[in-house]
Coordinates of C-alpha atoms and ligand atoms in Angstrom, one line a residue:
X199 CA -0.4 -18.9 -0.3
X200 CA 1.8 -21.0 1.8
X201 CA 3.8 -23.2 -0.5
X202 CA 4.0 -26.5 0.6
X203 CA 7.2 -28.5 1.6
X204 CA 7.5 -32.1 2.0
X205 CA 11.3 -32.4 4.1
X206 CA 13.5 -35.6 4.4
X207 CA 15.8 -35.7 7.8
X208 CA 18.3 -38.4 7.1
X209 CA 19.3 -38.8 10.3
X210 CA 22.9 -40.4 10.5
X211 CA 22.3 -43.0 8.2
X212 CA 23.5 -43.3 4.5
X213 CA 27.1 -42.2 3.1
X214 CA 28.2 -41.0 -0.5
X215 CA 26.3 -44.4 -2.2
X216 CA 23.2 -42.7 -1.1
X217 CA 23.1 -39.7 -3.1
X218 CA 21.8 -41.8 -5.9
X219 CA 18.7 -41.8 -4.3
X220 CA 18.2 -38.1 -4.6
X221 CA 19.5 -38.0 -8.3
X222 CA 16.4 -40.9 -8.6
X223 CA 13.8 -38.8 -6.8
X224 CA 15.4 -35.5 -8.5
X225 CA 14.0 -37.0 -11.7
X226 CA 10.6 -37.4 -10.2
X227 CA 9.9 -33.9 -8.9
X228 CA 8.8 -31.5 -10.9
X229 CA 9.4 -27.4 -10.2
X230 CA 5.7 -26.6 -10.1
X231 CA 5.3 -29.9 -7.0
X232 CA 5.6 -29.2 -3.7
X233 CA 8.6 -27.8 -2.2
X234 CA 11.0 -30.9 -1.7
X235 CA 14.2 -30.6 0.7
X236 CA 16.5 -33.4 1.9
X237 CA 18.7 -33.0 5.0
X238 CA 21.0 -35.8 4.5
X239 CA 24.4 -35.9 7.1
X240 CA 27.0 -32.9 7.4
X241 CA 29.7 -34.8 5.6
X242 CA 27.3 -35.2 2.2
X243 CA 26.5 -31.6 2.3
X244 CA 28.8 -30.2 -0.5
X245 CA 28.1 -33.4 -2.7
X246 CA 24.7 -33.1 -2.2
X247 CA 24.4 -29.9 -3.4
X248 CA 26.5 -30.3 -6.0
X249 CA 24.8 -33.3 -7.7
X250 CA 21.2 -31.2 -7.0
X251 CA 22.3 -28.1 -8.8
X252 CA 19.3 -27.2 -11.4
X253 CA 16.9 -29.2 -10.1
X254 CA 13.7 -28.8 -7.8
X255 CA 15.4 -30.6 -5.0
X256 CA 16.8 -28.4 -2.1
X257 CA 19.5 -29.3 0.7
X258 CA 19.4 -28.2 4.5
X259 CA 21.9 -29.5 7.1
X260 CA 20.4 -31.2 10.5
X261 CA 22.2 -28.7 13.1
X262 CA 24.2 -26.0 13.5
X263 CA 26.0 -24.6 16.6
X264 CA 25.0 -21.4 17.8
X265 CA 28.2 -19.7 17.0
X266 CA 29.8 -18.9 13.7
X267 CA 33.2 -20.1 14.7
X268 CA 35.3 -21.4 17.7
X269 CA 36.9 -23.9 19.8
X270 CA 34.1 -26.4 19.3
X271 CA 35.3 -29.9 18.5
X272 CA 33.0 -31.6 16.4
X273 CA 30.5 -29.3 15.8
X274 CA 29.5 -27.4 12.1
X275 CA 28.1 -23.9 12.5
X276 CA 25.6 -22.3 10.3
X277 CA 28.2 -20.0 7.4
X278 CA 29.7 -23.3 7.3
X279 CA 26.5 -25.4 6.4
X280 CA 25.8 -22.0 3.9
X281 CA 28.9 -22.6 2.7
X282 CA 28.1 -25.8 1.0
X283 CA 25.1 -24.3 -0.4
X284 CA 22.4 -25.9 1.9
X285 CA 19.5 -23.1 2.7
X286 CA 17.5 -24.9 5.7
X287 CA 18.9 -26.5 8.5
X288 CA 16.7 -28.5 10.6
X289 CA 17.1 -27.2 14.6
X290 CA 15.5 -28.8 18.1
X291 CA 14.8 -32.2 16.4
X292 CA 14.1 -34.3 19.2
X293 CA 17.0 -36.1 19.2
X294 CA 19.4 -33.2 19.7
X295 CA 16.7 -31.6 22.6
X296 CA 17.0 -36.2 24.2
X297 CA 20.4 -37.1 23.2
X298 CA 22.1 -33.4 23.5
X299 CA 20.5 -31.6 26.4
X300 CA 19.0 -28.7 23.9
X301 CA 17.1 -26.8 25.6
X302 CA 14.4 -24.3 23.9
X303 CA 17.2 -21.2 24.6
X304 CA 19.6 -23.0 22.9
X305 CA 17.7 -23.8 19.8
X306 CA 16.5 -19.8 19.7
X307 CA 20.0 -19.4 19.9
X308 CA 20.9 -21.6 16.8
X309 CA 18.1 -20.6 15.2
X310 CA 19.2 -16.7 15.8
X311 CA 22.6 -18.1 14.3
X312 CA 21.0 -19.8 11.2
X313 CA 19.3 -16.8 9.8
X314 CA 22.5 -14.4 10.4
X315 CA 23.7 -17.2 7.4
X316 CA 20.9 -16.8 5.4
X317 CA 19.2 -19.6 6.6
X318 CA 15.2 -21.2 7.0
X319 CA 15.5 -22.7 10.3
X320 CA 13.1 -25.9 10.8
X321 CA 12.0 -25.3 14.2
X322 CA 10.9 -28.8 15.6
X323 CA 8.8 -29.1 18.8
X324 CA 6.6 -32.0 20.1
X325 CA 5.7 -33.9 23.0
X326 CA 6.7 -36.9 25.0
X327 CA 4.1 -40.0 25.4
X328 CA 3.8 -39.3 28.9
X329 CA 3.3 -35.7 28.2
X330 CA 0.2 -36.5 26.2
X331 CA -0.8 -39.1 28.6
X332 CA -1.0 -36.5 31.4
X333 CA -2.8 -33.9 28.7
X334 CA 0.2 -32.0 28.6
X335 CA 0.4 -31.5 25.1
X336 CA -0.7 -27.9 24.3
X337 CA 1.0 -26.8 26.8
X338 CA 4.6 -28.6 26.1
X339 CA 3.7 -27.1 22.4
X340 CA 3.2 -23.1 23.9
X341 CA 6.4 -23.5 26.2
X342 CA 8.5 -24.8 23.4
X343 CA 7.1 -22.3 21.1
X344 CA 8.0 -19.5 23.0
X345 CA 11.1 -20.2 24.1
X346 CA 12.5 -21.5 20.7
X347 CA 11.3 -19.2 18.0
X348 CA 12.7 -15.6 18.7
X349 CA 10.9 -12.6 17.9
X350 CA 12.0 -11.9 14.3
X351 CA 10.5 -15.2 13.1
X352 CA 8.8 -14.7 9.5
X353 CA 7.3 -17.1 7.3
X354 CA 10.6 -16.7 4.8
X355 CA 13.0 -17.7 7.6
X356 CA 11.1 -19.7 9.7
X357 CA 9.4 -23.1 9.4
X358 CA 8.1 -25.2 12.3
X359 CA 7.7 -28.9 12.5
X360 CA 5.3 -30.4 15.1
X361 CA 6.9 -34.0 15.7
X362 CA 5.3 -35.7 18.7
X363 CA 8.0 -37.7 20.1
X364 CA 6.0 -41.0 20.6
X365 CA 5.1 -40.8 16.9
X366 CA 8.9 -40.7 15.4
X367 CA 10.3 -43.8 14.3
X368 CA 7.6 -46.2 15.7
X369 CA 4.9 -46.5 13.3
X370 CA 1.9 -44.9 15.2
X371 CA 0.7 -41.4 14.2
X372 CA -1.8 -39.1 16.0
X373 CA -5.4 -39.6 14.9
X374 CA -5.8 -36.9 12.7
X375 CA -8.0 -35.0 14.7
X376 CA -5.2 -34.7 17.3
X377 CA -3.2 -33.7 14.6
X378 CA -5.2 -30.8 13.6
X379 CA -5.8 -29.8 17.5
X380 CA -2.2 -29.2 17.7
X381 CA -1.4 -27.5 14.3
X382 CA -4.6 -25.3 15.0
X383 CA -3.5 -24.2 18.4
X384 CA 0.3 -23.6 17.0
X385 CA -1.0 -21.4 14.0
X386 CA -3.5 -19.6 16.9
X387 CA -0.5 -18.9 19.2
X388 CA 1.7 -17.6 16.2
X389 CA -1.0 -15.5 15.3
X390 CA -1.0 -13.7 18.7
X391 CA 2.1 -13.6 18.9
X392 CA 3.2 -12.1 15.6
X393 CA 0.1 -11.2 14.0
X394 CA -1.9 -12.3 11.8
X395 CA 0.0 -11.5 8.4
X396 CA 3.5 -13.0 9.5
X397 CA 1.9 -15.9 11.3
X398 CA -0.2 -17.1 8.0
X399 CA 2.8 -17.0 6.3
X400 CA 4.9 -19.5 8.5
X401 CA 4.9 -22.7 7.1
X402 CA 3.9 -26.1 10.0
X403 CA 5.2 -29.1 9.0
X404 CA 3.8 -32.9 10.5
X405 CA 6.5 -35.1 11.5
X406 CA 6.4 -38.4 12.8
X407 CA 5.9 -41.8 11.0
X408 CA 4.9 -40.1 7.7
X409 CA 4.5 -43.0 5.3
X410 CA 3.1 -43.4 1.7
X411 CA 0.2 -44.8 2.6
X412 CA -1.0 -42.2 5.3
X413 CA 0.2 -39.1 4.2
X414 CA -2.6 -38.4 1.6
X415 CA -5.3 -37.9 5.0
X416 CA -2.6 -36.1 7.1
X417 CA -2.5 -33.0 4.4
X418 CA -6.4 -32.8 4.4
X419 CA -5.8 -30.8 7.6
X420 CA -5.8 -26.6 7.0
X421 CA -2.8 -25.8 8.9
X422 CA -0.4 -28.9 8.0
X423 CA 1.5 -27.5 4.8
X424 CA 4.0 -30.4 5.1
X425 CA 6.0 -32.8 6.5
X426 CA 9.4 -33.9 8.2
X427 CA 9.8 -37.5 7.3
X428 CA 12.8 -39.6 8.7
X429 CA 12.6 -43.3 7.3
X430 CA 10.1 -43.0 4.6
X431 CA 13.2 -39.8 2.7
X432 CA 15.7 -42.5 2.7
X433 CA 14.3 -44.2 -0.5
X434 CA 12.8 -42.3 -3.8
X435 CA 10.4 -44.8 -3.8
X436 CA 9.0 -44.0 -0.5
X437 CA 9.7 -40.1 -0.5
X438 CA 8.2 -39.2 -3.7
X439 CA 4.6 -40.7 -3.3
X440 CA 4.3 -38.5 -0.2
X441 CA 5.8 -35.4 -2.2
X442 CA 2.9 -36.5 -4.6
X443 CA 0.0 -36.6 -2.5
X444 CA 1.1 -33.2 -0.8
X445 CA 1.1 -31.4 -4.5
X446 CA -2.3 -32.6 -4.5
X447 CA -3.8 -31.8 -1.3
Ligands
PGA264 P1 10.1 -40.8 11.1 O1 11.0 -39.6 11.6 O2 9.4 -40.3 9.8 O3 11.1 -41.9 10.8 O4 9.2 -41.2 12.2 C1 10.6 -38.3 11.6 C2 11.6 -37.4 12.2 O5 12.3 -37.7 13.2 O6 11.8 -36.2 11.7

């Protein structure tokens, strides 16, 4: 019922070269496989689209400012990232909420901005090590959840990645029972807060060291219909084993 997406976040790494990695893992997905999105860097937007067009591969950017236009040096906004025909954009990551100051209101905000473009927003959340040391977690997760999805979340506009921060980049993941503790309690809380129907229909993605080789066991759990993977997207090689095993789960 929910289709599955397996999503690549670039980061800022890669330029133009790159995009032969997606023609490479273009020919390796097939339109009846998971969902398959890559968000490479704003400047490879366009290209990436443009070298994409007709196959199973869509593009989403990795931020967008809150407003459509302005005096914001630097910044892209969300018609822009539309504009180059990207349909997701990836909002909250952990390294915009560390390195940025985002706070949950102003990833509702950007998230508010991304649909008004016609955009799915990738809503991440996730907590610290020392949040989980403390036994934090669940409740980082509720705060965050609240204060960055806004009301009219639906499962066509809305996707959220749980990406605890301690696993992202490092190599260690959550057993798998953690794992499913936290997507269960996210899909709970989305059910009492928009009901049951819109709730089963948003789409939680794991993120956070996603490799080849573990990915098969993290999408035996019920409410993870995806992932966010950073280093293992860079490389066809990596990426589309892991699109692979989520097909199959
Ligand atoms: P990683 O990054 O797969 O390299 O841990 C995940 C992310 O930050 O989205």
């Amino acid at each position: 019922m929910r289709r599955k997406l397996a999503a690549g976040n670039w980061k800022m790494n890669v330029t133009a070269g790159a995009l032969s990695e997606l023609v490479e893992l273009a020919k390796q997905v097939n339109p009846g496989d998971a969902e398959t999105l890559i968000c490479p860097p704003s400047p490879l937007l366009y290209l990436a689209c443009e070298k994409l067009r007709g196959t199973a591969i869509a593009i989403g950017a990795q931020d967008c400012h809150a407003e459509p236009s302005g005096a914001f040096t630097g910044d892209i906004s969300a018609p822009m990232v539309a504009d180059t025909g990207a349909t997701y954009v990836i909002l909250g990551h952990s390294e915009r909420r560390d390195l940025h100051a985002e706070k949950d209101a102003d990833v509702a905000a950007k998230t508010r901005a991304a649909w008004g473009a016609g955009l799915t927003a990738i809503i991440c959340i996730g907590e610290s090590g020392a949040d989980r040391e403390a036994d934090k977690t669940l409740d980082i997760i509720a705060t965050q959840l609240q204060g960055s999805v806004p009301d009219a979340a639906t499962g066509e506009n809305t996707v959220i990645a749980y990406e605890p921060i301690w696993a992202i980049g490092t190599g260690k993941t959550p057993t798998l029972d953690q794992i499913i503790e936290v997507h269960d309690f996210i899909r709970a809380r989305l059910i009492e807060r928009f009901g049951q129907q819109t709730a089963d229909a948003i789409r939680l993605l794991y993120g956070g060291s996603v490799k080849p080789d573990n990915a098969a066991e993290i999408f035996t759990a019920e409410n993870v219909d995806g992932a966010l993977v950073g280093g293992a997207s860079l490389k066809a090689a990596d990426f589309a084993p892991i699109i692979k095993a989520l097909t199959q789960a």
